[in-house]
Short mmCIF file of C-alpha atoms in Angstrom, two decimals:
data_model
loop_
_atom_site.label_atom_id
_atom_site.label_comp_id
_atom_site.label_asym_id
_atom_site.label_seq_id
_atom_site.Cartn_x
_atom_site.Cartn_y
_atom_site.Cartn_z
CA MET A 1 -155.20 176.26 -64.71
CA THR A 2 -153.32 179.55 -64.84
CA GLN A 3 -150.72 179.51 -67.58
CA PHE A 4 -148.00 182.09 -67.93
CA THR A 5 -147.34 182.70 -71.59
CA GLN A 6 -144.95 185.51 -70.67
CA GLN A 7 -142.09 185.16 -68.23
CA THR A 8 -143.10 186.86 -64.98
CA THR A 9 -141.15 187.24 -61.74
CA PHE A 10 -142.77 187.21 -58.30
CA TYR A 11 -141.36 187.56 -54.79
CA THR A 12 -142.20 185.99 -51.42
CA GLU A 13 -142.12 187.40 -47.91
CA ASP A 14 -139.36 184.88 -47.21
CA HIS A 15 -137.18 186.68 -49.78
CA GLU A 16 -137.35 184.18 -52.60
CA TRP A 17 -137.80 185.12 -56.22
CA VAL A 18 -139.95 182.96 -58.53
CA THR A 19 -139.80 183.36 -62.28
CA VAL A 20 -142.74 181.58 -63.92
CA HIS A 21 -143.10 180.67 -67.58
CA GLY A 22 -145.66 178.18 -68.79
CA ASP A 23 -146.09 175.77 -65.88
CA LEU A 24 -142.48 176.00 -64.73
CA ALA A 25 -141.10 178.19 -61.93
CA THR A 26 -137.41 178.89 -61.38
CA VAL A 27 -136.66 179.73 -57.73
CA GLY A 28 -133.80 181.45 -55.92
CA ILE A 29 -133.19 183.88 -53.08
CA THR A 30 -133.24 187.63 -53.61
CA ARG A 31 -130.26 189.96 -53.56
CA TYR A 32 -131.62 191.38 -50.30
CA ALA A 33 -131.63 187.88 -48.74
CA ALA A 34 -128.14 187.10 -50.03
CA GLU A 35 -126.80 190.32 -48.55
CA GLN A 36 -128.44 189.61 -45.20
CA LEU A 37 -127.02 186.07 -45.11
CA GLY A 38 -123.48 187.10 -45.96
CA ASP A 39 -121.08 184.64 -47.54
CA VAL A 40 -122.97 181.55 -48.67
CA VAL A 41 -120.92 178.39 -48.14
CA PHE A 42 -123.39 175.61 -48.91
CA VAL A 43 -126.77 175.13 -50.56
CA GLU A 44 -128.78 171.99 -50.01
CA THR A 45 -131.03 171.88 -53.08
CA PRO A 46 -134.08 169.57 -53.13
CA GLU A 47 -133.98 166.24 -54.96
CA VAL A 48 -135.40 166.10 -58.47
CA GLY A 49 -138.75 164.29 -58.42
CA LYS A 50 -139.71 165.43 -54.92
CA THR A 51 -143.02 167.22 -54.51
CA PHE A 52 -143.69 170.06 -52.10
CA LYS A 53 -146.70 172.02 -50.95
CA LYS A 54 -146.43 175.77 -50.95
CA GLY A 55 -144.67 176.80 -47.72
CA ASP A 56 -142.86 173.48 -47.16
CA GLU A 57 -139.17 173.58 -46.28
CA MET A 58 -137.63 172.90 -49.65
CA ALA A 59 -133.95 173.85 -49.49
CA VAL A 60 -131.37 175.11 -47.01
CA VAL A 61 -128.84 177.84 -47.57
CA GLU A 62 -125.88 177.99 -45.21
CA SER A 63 -123.79 181.08 -44.77
CA VAL A 64 -120.71 181.54 -42.59
CA LYS A 65 -123.18 182.79 -39.96
CA ALA A 66 -126.03 180.28 -39.94
CA ALA A 67 -128.31 177.84 -41.77
CA SER A 68 -131.57 179.24 -43.20
CA ASP A 69 -134.56 177.40 -44.63
CA VAL A 70 -135.89 178.14 -48.08
CA TYR A 71 -139.62 177.46 -48.49
CA ALA A 72 -141.47 176.23 -51.58
CA PRO A 73 -143.09 179.35 -53.08
CA LEU A 74 -145.56 177.22 -55.08
CA SER A 75 -146.80 173.64 -54.80
CA GLY A 76 -145.38 171.22 -57.32
CA GLU A 77 -142.62 168.84 -58.34
CA ILE A 78 -138.91 169.58 -58.55
CA ILE A 79 -137.76 168.93 -62.11
CA ASP A 80 -134.28 170.48 -62.06
CA THR A 81 -131.73 171.81 -59.56
CA ASN A 82 -128.66 173.99 -59.94
CA SER A 83 -125.88 171.42 -59.51
CA ALA A 84 -123.21 174.13 -60.06
CA LEU A 85 -123.94 175.44 -56.55
CA ALA A 86 -122.32 172.35 -55.01
CA ASP A 87 -118.88 173.51 -56.14
CA SER A 88 -119.47 177.26 -56.17
CA PRO A 89 -122.02 178.28 -53.53
CA GLU A 90 -120.60 181.83 -53.71
CA THR A 91 -122.58 182.23 -56.96
CA VAL A 92 -125.58 182.90 -54.70
CA ASN A 93 -123.86 186.07 -53.47
CA GLU A 94 -122.50 187.05 -56.86
CA HIS A 95 -125.61 186.49 -58.97
CA PRO A 96 -128.48 185.78 -56.58
CA GLU A 97 -131.21 186.55 -59.09
CA GLY A 98 -129.56 184.81 -62.05
CA GLU A 99 -126.88 182.12 -62.09
CA GLY A 100 -127.45 181.55 -58.37
CA TRP A 101 -130.88 179.94 -58.93
CA PHE A 102 -131.75 176.94 -56.74
CA CYS A 103 -134.31 174.78 -58.57
CA VAL A 104 -137.14 174.55 -61.08
CA ILE A 105 -140.63 173.56 -59.91
CA LYS A 106 -143.33 172.22 -62.22
CA PHE A 107 -146.15 173.86 -60.32
CA SER A 108 -149.59 172.40 -59.92
CA ASP A 109 -151.70 175.47 -59.19
CA GLY A 110 -150.93 178.77 -60.90
CA ALA A 111 -153.54 180.49 -58.73
CA GLU A 112 -151.02 180.25 -55.87
CA THR A 113 -149.08 183.10 -57.48
CA ARG A 114 -151.90 185.46 -56.44
CA ASN A 115 -150.52 186.12 -52.97
CA LEU A 116 -146.96 186.58 -54.17
CA MET A 117 -145.58 190.09 -54.64
CA ASP A 118 -144.49 191.85 -57.78
CA LYS A 119 -141.18 193.74 -57.89
CA ASP A 120 -142.58 197.06 -56.63
CA ALA A 121 -144.49 195.43 -53.79
CA TYR A 122 -141.40 193.45 -52.78
CA PHE A 123 -139.27 196.61 -52.83
CA GLU A 124 -141.74 198.27 -50.44
CA PHE A 125 -141.80 195.11 -48.31
CA CYS A 126 -137.99 195.19 -47.92
CA LYS A 127 -138.04 198.83 -46.89
CA GLY A 128 -140.27 197.84 -43.97
CA GLN A 129 -137.90 195.06 -42.82
CA MET B 1 -129.98 184.86 -24.02
CA ALA B 2 -132.50 184.95 -26.85
CA ASP B 3 -135.39 185.66 -24.48
CA GLN B 4 -133.79 188.81 -23.13
CA SER B 5 -135.50 191.89 -24.43
CA ILE B 6 -133.11 194.40 -25.90
CA ASP B 7 -133.91 197.12 -23.34
CA THR B 8 -132.67 195.08 -20.36
CA LEU B 9 -129.30 194.54 -21.98
CA ARG B 10 -126.13 196.25 -20.83
CA ARG B 11 -123.92 198.22 -23.18
CA THR B 12 -120.15 198.20 -23.10
CA PRO B 13 -118.23 201.52 -22.99
CA LEU B 14 -117.55 200.99 -26.71
CA TYR B 15 -121.20 200.74 -27.79
CA GLU B 16 -121.21 204.07 -29.61
CA LEU B 17 -117.95 203.26 -31.35
CA HIS B 18 -119.49 200.05 -32.70
CA GLN B 19 -122.41 202.01 -34.06
CA GLU B 20 -120.07 204.50 -35.72
CA HIS B 21 -118.40 201.57 -37.49
CA GLY B 22 -121.72 200.09 -38.64
CA GLY B 23 -121.71 197.16 -36.22
CA LYS B 24 -124.80 194.96 -36.32
CA MET B 25 -125.77 194.64 -32.66
CA VAL B 26 -127.20 191.46 -31.11
CA PRO B 27 -127.86 190.29 -27.53
CA PHE B 28 -124.94 188.25 -26.17
CA ALA B 29 -124.13 187.31 -22.57
CA GLY B 30 -126.44 190.05 -21.30
CA TYR B 31 -124.93 192.77 -23.49
CA GLU B 32 -125.66 194.37 -26.82
CA MET B 33 -122.63 193.30 -28.80
CA PRO B 34 -121.57 193.64 -32.45
CA VAL B 35 -121.97 190.32 -34.28
CA GLN B 36 -120.40 191.72 -37.44
CA PHE B 37 -119.22 194.87 -39.16
CA GLU B 38 -118.13 194.26 -42.75
CA GLY B 39 -119.04 190.54 -42.73
CA VAL B 40 -117.89 187.44 -40.87
CA LYS B 41 -115.66 186.07 -43.60
CA PRO B 42 -113.73 189.25 -44.49
CA GLU B 43 -113.33 190.09 -40.78
CA HIS B 44 -112.02 186.58 -40.07
CA LEU B 45 -109.50 186.69 -42.92
CA TRP B 46 -108.41 190.22 -42.01
CA THR B 47 -107.57 189.08 -38.47
CA ARG B 48 -105.45 186.18 -39.75
CA GLU B 49 -103.53 188.51 -42.09
CA HIS B 50 -103.41 191.87 -40.30
CA ALA B 51 -104.94 192.85 -36.95
CA GLY B 52 -108.50 192.74 -35.65
CA LEU B 53 -109.87 194.68 -32.70
CA PHE B 54 -112.47 192.90 -30.56
CA ASP B 55 -114.58 194.43 -27.81
CA VAL B 56 -114.63 191.81 -25.06
CA SER B 57 -115.80 194.15 -22.30
CA HIS B 58 -118.72 191.78 -21.65
CA MET B 59 -116.24 189.35 -20.10
CA GLY B 60 -115.36 189.22 -16.43
CA PRO B 61 -111.99 190.76 -15.57
CA CYS B 62 -111.34 191.00 -11.83
CA PHE B 63 -108.59 191.23 -9.24
CA LEU B 64 -108.37 188.76 -6.37
CA TYR B 65 -106.09 189.78 -3.52
CA LEU B 66 -105.18 188.98 0.04
CA LYS B 67 -107.01 190.94 2.70
CA GLU B 68 -103.70 191.43 4.47
CA GLY B 69 -100.03 191.18 3.60
CA LEU B 70 -100.06 192.32 -0.02
CA GLY B 71 -96.49 192.59 -1.36
CA GLN B 72 -95.00 190.83 1.65
CA PRO B 73 -92.84 187.70 1.39
CA GLY B 74 -94.97 184.61 0.75
CA ALA B 75 -97.97 186.63 -0.41
CA HIS B 76 -98.16 184.91 -3.81
CA GLU B 77 -98.02 181.48 -2.18
CA LYS B 78 -100.85 182.52 0.14
CA ILE B 79 -103.21 183.75 -2.57
CA SER B 80 -102.30 180.70 -4.70
CA THR B 81 -103.21 178.32 -1.90
CA LEU B 82 -106.60 180.02 -1.70
CA ILE B 83 -107.50 179.97 -5.40
CA GLU B 84 -106.08 176.46 -5.86
CA ARG B 85 -109.01 175.24 -3.74
CA LEU B 86 -111.19 175.99 -6.77
CA VAL B 87 -108.96 175.28 -9.77
CA PRO B 88 -106.71 172.29 -10.60
CA SER B 89 -103.79 174.27 -12.08
CA ALA B 90 -100.57 175.18 -10.32
CA ILE B 91 -100.96 178.89 -9.58
CA SER B 92 -98.18 178.96 -6.97
CA THR B 93 -95.51 178.26 -9.61
CA LEU B 94 -96.49 181.25 -11.80
CA LYS B 95 -93.71 183.76 -12.28
CA PRO B 96 -94.49 187.48 -11.91
CA GLY B 97 -96.59 188.53 -14.92
CA GLN B 98 -97.23 184.96 -16.04
CA GLY B 99 -100.75 183.78 -16.83
CA ARG B 100 -102.27 180.33 -17.15
CA LEU B 101 -105.49 178.94 -18.56
CA THR B 102 -107.41 176.95 -15.99
CA VAL B 103 -110.91 175.79 -15.13
CA LEU B 104 -113.21 176.45 -12.20
CA LEU B 105 -114.47 173.08 -10.96
CA ASN B 106 -117.48 171.91 -8.99
CA ASP B 107 -117.15 169.15 -6.40
CA GLY B 108 -117.93 166.54 -9.04
CA GLY B 109 -115.05 167.73 -11.22
CA GLY B 110 -117.44 169.40 -13.69
CA ILE B 111 -116.29 172.57 -15.43
CA LEU B 112 -118.03 175.72 -14.16
CA ASP B 113 -115.97 178.00 -16.39
CA ASP B 114 -112.62 178.39 -18.09
CA LEU B 115 -110.52 181.36 -17.05
CA ILE B 116 -107.07 182.87 -17.22
CA ILE B 117 -105.29 183.56 -13.95
CA THR B 118 -102.27 185.86 -14.05
CA ARG B 119 -99.83 186.73 -11.26
CA MET B 120 -99.47 190.51 -11.05
CA PRO B 121 -96.09 191.55 -12.50
CA ASP B 122 -95.24 193.98 -9.67
CA ALA B 123 -93.50 192.67 -6.56
CA SER B 124 -95.45 195.25 -4.55
CA LEU B 125 -98.67 193.55 -5.69
CA ASP B 126 -97.63 190.00 -4.89
CA GLY B 127 -100.66 188.37 -3.39
CA MET B 128 -102.90 189.79 -6.11
CA LEU B 129 -104.10 187.82 -9.14
CA TYR B 130 -105.60 189.23 -12.33
CA ILE B 131 -108.39 186.89 -13.42
CA VAL B 132 -110.56 186.99 -16.54
CA VAL B 133 -113.66 184.78 -16.57
CA ASN B 134 -116.37 184.32 -19.21
CA GLY B 135 -119.07 186.96 -19.54
CA ALA B 136 -122.04 184.60 -19.55
CA VAL B 137 -121.19 183.13 -16.12
CA LYS B 138 -119.16 185.92 -14.49
CA HIS B 139 -121.67 186.66 -11.72
CA ASP B 140 -121.84 182.98 -10.72
CA ASP B 141 -118.05 182.68 -10.81
CA TRP B 142 -117.53 185.77 -8.70
CA ALA B 143 -120.17 184.69 -6.17
CA LEU B 144 -118.51 181.27 -5.85
CA ILE B 145 -115.00 182.69 -5.41
CA ARG B 146 -116.23 185.21 -2.82
CA GLU B 147 -118.12 182.53 -0.93
CA LYS B 148 -115.27 180.03 -0.86
CA LEU B 149 -112.60 182.61 0.01
CA ALA B 150 -114.68 184.77 2.34
CA GLY B 151 -112.62 186.45 5.04
CA GLU B 152 -109.34 185.55 3.38
CA ALA B 153 -109.33 187.32 0.02
CA GLU B 154 -111.13 190.22 -1.62
CA LEU B 155 -112.43 190.18 -5.17
CA GLN B 156 -112.67 193.47 -7.02
CA THR B 157 -114.57 193.28 -10.30
CA ALA B 158 -113.31 195.29 -13.27
CA ASP B 159 -116.03 194.64 -15.86
CA ASP B 160 -117.00 198.31 -15.76
CA ARG B 161 -113.79 199.01 -17.70
CA MET B 162 -112.95 198.42 -21.35
CA LEU B 163 -111.49 195.05 -22.26
CA VAL B 164 -110.38 194.82 -25.86
CA ALA B 165 -108.40 192.22 -27.78
CA LEU B 166 -106.05 193.11 -30.61
CA GLN B 167 -105.33 189.93 -32.55
CA GLY B 168 -103.36 189.07 -35.66
CA PRO B 169 -99.81 189.01 -37.06
CA GLU B 170 -99.62 192.83 -37.13
CA ALA B 171 -100.93 193.29 -33.57
CA GLU B 172 -97.48 193.76 -32.03
CA ALA B 173 -96.42 196.39 -34.56
CA VAL B 174 -99.71 198.25 -34.07
CA LEU B 175 -99.66 198.16 -30.28
CA THR B 176 -96.00 198.87 -29.53
CA PRO B 177 -96.11 202.65 -30.22
CA HIS B 178 -99.00 202.90 -27.71
CA PHE B 179 -97.54 200.44 -25.17
CA PRO B 180 -93.79 199.89 -25.77
CA VAL B 181 -93.84 197.07 -23.21
CA ALA B 182 -95.97 194.99 -25.62
CA ALA B 183 -92.93 194.01 -27.73
CA GLU B 184 -91.20 192.55 -24.66
CA LEU B 185 -94.02 190.19 -23.70
CA SER B 186 -94.14 186.57 -24.81
CA PHE B 187 -97.25 184.39 -24.98
CA MET B 188 -99.27 184.35 -21.72
CA ARG B 189 -97.23 187.16 -20.16
CA CYS B 190 -98.73 190.32 -18.81
CA ALA B 191 -97.53 193.84 -18.07
CA HIS B 192 -99.07 196.33 -15.72
CA VAL B 193 -98.88 199.94 -16.84
CA GLN B 194 -99.76 202.69 -14.39
CA LYS B 195 -100.72 205.97 -16.07
CA ASP B 196 -102.36 208.99 -14.43
CA GLY B 197 -103.34 206.85 -11.47
CA GLU B 198 -105.14 204.38 -13.73
CA ARG B 199 -104.24 200.71 -14.07
CA TYR B 200 -103.78 199.29 -17.60
CA MET B 201 -103.24 195.56 -18.07
CA VAL B 202 -101.55 194.39 -21.27
CA SER B 203 -101.61 190.60 -21.72
CA ARG B 204 -100.19 188.66 -24.65
CA CYS B 205 -103.01 186.19 -25.18
CA GLY B 206 -106.24 185.81 -27.09
CA TYR B 207 -108.93 183.59 -28.52
CA THR B 208 -108.14 183.42 -32.23
CA GLY B 209 -105.02 181.24 -32.56
CA GLU B 210 -103.12 184.33 -33.66
CA ASP B 211 -100.52 186.32 -31.80
CA GLY B 212 -102.14 189.22 -30.02
CA PHE B 213 -102.99 191.08 -26.86
CA GLU B 214 -105.81 191.72 -24.46
CA LEU B 215 -105.95 195.19 -22.94
CA LEU B 216 -107.83 196.23 -19.83
CA LEU B 217 -108.32 199.99 -20.15
CA PRO B 218 -109.99 202.57 -17.91
CA ASN B 219 -113.56 203.47 -18.77
CA ASN B 220 -112.91 207.13 -19.51
CA GLU B 221 -111.89 209.47 -22.33
CA THR B 222 -108.28 208.30 -22.15
CA GLY B 223 -109.25 204.66 -22.54
CA LEU B 224 -111.56 205.52 -25.41
CA ALA B 225 -108.80 207.55 -27.07
CA TYR B 226 -106.55 204.46 -26.99
CA VAL B 227 -109.18 202.35 -28.70
CA ARG B 228 -109.84 205.06 -31.29
CA GLY B 229 -106.09 205.35 -31.87
CA LEU B 230 -105.82 201.60 -32.53
CA LEU B 231 -108.78 201.67 -34.91
CA ALA B 232 -107.33 204.64 -36.77
CA ASP B 233 -104.39 202.43 -37.81
CA GLU B 234 -105.00 201.14 -41.33
CA ARG B 235 -103.81 197.68 -40.29
CA VAL B 236 -106.68 197.39 -37.80
CA LYS B 237 -110.39 196.69 -38.40
CA PRO B 238 -113.15 196.17 -35.83
CA ILE B 239 -114.22 192.52 -35.65
CA GLY B 240 -117.55 191.13 -34.44
CA LEU B 241 -118.57 188.06 -32.46
CA GLY B 242 -119.25 186.06 -35.64
CA ALA B 243 -115.62 186.10 -36.73
CA ARG B 244 -114.49 185.68 -33.12
CA ASN B 245 -116.36 182.38 -33.12
CA SER B 246 -115.02 181.11 -36.45
CA LEU B 247 -111.47 182.12 -35.49
CA ARG B 248 -111.55 180.30 -32.15
CA LEU B 249 -113.19 177.25 -33.73
CA GLU B 250 -110.42 176.93 -36.34
CA ALA B 251 -107.93 177.38 -33.49
CA GLY B 252 -109.56 174.47 -31.62
CA LEU B 253 -110.43 176.62 -28.60
CA CYS B 254 -113.46 175.76 -26.47
CA LEU B 255 -116.51 177.95 -26.04
CA TYR B 256 -117.89 177.60 -22.53
CA GLY B 257 -121.51 176.43 -22.41
CA HIS B 258 -121.08 174.65 -25.73
CA ASP B 259 -117.83 172.67 -25.91
CA MET B 260 -117.74 172.20 -22.16
CA ASP B 261 -120.01 172.78 -19.19
CA ALA B 262 -120.67 171.44 -15.70
CA SER B 263 -121.45 168.00 -17.12
CA ARG B 264 -117.90 167.66 -18.47
CA THR B 265 -114.60 167.19 -16.67
CA PRO B 266 -111.33 168.68 -17.95
CA VAL B 267 -110.29 165.17 -19.05
CA GLU B 268 -113.40 164.70 -21.17
CA ALA B 269 -112.91 168.22 -22.57
CA ASP B 270 -109.31 167.27 -23.51
CA LEU B 271 -108.00 169.96 -21.18
CA GLN B 272 -106.15 167.70 -18.72
CA TRP B 273 -102.99 169.65 -19.65
CA VAL B 274 -104.25 172.46 -17.40
CA ILE B 275 -103.64 170.13 -14.41
CA GLN B 276 -99.93 170.29 -13.70
CA LYS B 277 -98.06 167.33 -12.24
CA SER B 278 -97.75 168.87 -8.78
CA ARG B 279 -101.52 169.23 -8.53
CA ARG B 280 -102.11 165.65 -9.72
CA GLU B 281 -99.75 164.43 -7.03
CA ARG B 282 -101.43 166.49 -4.32
CA ALA B 283 -104.91 165.51 -5.57
CA ASP B 284 -106.32 168.48 -3.66
CA PHE B 285 -108.72 170.09 -6.17
CA PRO B 286 -112.51 169.68 -6.48
CA GLY B 287 -113.45 166.38 -8.09
CA ALA B 288 -109.83 165.18 -7.91
CA GLU B 289 -110.78 161.56 -7.32
CA LYS B 290 -112.97 161.35 -10.43
CA ILE B 291 -110.60 163.39 -12.58
CA LEU B 292 -107.48 161.44 -11.61
CA LYS B 293 -109.29 158.17 -12.26
CA GLN B 294 -110.24 159.45 -15.73
CA ILE B 295 -106.64 160.46 -16.41
CA ALA B 296 -105.50 156.96 -15.41
CA ASP B 297 -108.24 154.89 -17.11
CA GLY B 298 -109.36 157.26 -19.88
CA PRO B 299 -112.77 158.94 -20.04
CA ALA B 300 -115.85 157.38 -21.67
CA GLU B 301 -116.18 160.31 -24.07
CA LYS B 302 -113.73 162.88 -25.28
CA ARG B 303 -113.75 166.21 -27.08
CA VAL B 304 -112.25 165.98 -30.57
CA GLY B 305 -111.95 167.97 -33.76
CA ILE B 306 -114.42 166.99 -36.45
CA LEU B 307 -113.82 167.53 -40.13
CA PRO B 308 -116.88 167.25 -42.38
CA LEU B 309 -115.61 165.76 -45.66
CA GLU B 310 -118.49 167.20 -47.69
CA ARG B 311 -119.33 170.88 -48.05
CA ALA B 312 -122.28 170.94 -45.63
CA PRO B 313 -121.39 172.51 -42.26
CA ALA B 314 -122.21 170.31 -39.24
CA ARG B 315 -123.45 172.74 -36.61
CA GLU B 316 -123.98 172.44 -32.86
CA GLY B 317 -126.40 169.59 -32.04
CA THR B 318 -125.54 167.49 -35.12
CA GLU B 319 -125.56 163.80 -34.17
CA ILE B 320 -122.45 161.73 -34.87
CA HIS B 321 -123.12 158.17 -36.02
CA VAL B 322 -120.94 155.15 -36.72
CA ASP B 323 -122.61 152.08 -38.27
CA GLY B 324 -125.99 153.67 -37.63
CA GLN B 325 -125.29 154.04 -33.89
CA LEU B 326 -125.29 157.37 -32.06
CA VAL B 327 -121.69 157.81 -30.81
CA GLY B 328 -121.45 161.53 -30.15
CA MET B 329 -122.58 165.07 -30.81
CA VAL B 330 -121.20 168.19 -32.43
CA THR B 331 -120.87 171.00 -29.86
CA SER B 332 -119.54 173.75 -32.18
CA GLY B 333 -119.51 173.78 -35.91
CA GLY B 334 -119.57 176.07 -38.88
CA PHE B 335 -117.51 177.21 -41.79
CA GLY B 336 -113.83 178.00 -41.46
CA PRO B 337 -112.93 180.90 -43.74
CA SER B 338 -109.19 180.14 -43.45
CA THR B 339 -109.53 176.39 -44.02
CA ASP B 340 -112.11 177.22 -46.71
CA GLY B 341 -114.38 174.42 -45.58
CA PRO B 342 -116.60 173.30 -42.74
CA VAL B 343 -114.98 172.64 -39.35
CA ALA B 344 -116.43 171.42 -36.07
CA MET B 345 -115.70 169.98 -32.67
CA GLY B 346 -117.68 167.71 -30.44
CA TYR B 347 -117.68 164.69 -28.19
CA VAL B 348 -117.32 161.07 -29.32
CA ARG B 349 -116.93 157.74 -27.56
CA ALA B 350 -113.31 157.53 -26.46
CA ASP B 351 -112.55 154.48 -28.64
CA LEU B 352 -113.44 156.61 -31.68
CA ALA B 353 -111.34 159.63 -30.71
CA GLU B 354 -108.33 158.78 -32.89
CA PRO B 355 -107.82 161.32 -35.73
CA GLY B 356 -108.82 159.81 -39.06
CA THR B 357 -111.71 157.77 -37.63
CA LYS B 358 -114.57 157.84 -40.15
CA ILE B 359 -117.89 159.10 -38.85
CA ASP B 360 -121.30 160.06 -40.22
CA LEU B 361 -122.59 163.56 -39.49
CA MET B 362 -126.39 163.56 -39.48
CA VAL B 363 -127.15 166.92 -41.11
CA ARG B 364 -130.91 167.39 -41.52
CA GLY B 365 -131.47 163.64 -41.44
CA LYS B 366 -128.86 162.87 -44.07
CA ALA B 367 -125.62 161.06 -43.25
CA ARG B 368 -122.70 163.20 -44.42
CA ALA B 369 -119.17 161.82 -44.40
CA GLY B 370 -116.76 163.18 -41.83
CA GLU B 371 -113.74 162.20 -39.79
CA VAL B 372 -112.24 162.83 -36.40
CA ALA B 373 -109.47 165.39 -36.82
CA ALA B 374 -106.55 166.66 -34.78
CA LEU B 375 -107.03 170.15 -33.32
CA PRO B 376 -106.32 172.90 -34.14
CA PHE B 377 -107.41 173.23 -37.77
CA VAL B 378 -105.00 176.14 -38.27
CA GLN B 379 -101.53 176.28 -36.76
CA PRO B 380 -101.35 178.83 -33.95
CA ASN B 381 -99.13 181.83 -34.39
CA TYR B 382 -98.30 182.51 -30.73
CA LYS B 383 -95.08 184.29 -29.79
CA ARG B 384 -93.44 181.85 -27.40
#
């Protein structure tokens, strides 16, 4: 099993960021995604204890414009969610890649990080969007 | 409209202006229209506090007039008799320059569109009506009116011109230097300004719940200069369709094709107020029998305001449950920047239409608490 002794951040094509450390992954949406969505008004975080396969619909982020799905970037179990988003969803716009995190996944297969992007690759990916 | 490829879409005369202002363009009602500029929420709040400029040139302005006898005594009564075959509102009682919201009905009393019909202000143009229909159905509306009134009235479309709305508490102060007549108009009144042989219509109405105006301008450099002049005012910002939708939703105003359509009567849509007493008594409009029976007995379902009590927006298509039973559906819903919370409207069983009635909103399979609410969500700011 792949272990991450150093904290490493990956990115998905669905504009999520995933910071892995040990067998835990903290997940949120990128600054690019937050800017595209506009003002976030509600985040439906997953329930603690639920398990997802990579690519499953895991959370929903609602902006003034529309509702958008957030997909599980790695397979695993939800062990924590950001309950502060219930009262202040605008944190997702203010600090998308920090305090605006959505949940923590205890992931089951570290090899799944192989087809995620690093920061430079994600930057190039966004330029092509 | 989602299946329309972008290259078959029409552009309004203000397309380039939208691009200059950084508008994000999307397909809407057959046109490439700006959905947002700065962002839905700031545009919405700006309109409620200052003045927002909306391009509504995709809509269907037109003039309906008598083939003969324009400006002669009785001309308004004649044109009213003709259009009243299709709408249930009293058009004959309109004063010069007065407008009225009404609905185009099919023979079953179903709503084909909502529209504003205005009597031309000039005595010399008595027998002519200024009509604005919705963009998405304008060609059907015009075909129906022409078919039903063939040989008696002419319909001249004006959707090749610029139609813009200036909405918000500062709209009057912004517009008056350009059109001094604006300050003299009250809500649902219209002035006709003739300049250099071109016809300008200035109507005090809108779709935001705010005071404001709709302007029909010629599609030329002069018209464009007016729009540029309005936008140059620091009290004015361009506003996209996104904020237009959240503004009208907070104001409790229906969006055709969503909050009403041919399957709904004006009574079900809670628009029976558009049917004046004289028309009810004459019972001479399409679907009158069904509609009058619904007014007397009450409809089975009714359009209501819906207030989600949690933070999750309940969007169009959200099921409404009471005691686990399906009792209605959300037809428009989202987030209200001015109410700072989710707002919606939809249809519920008539016995549940009382404001305060507790309901469950089934958002992604989860029951979220909500209640039936009185419309509008924000108090209108019309100049009566």
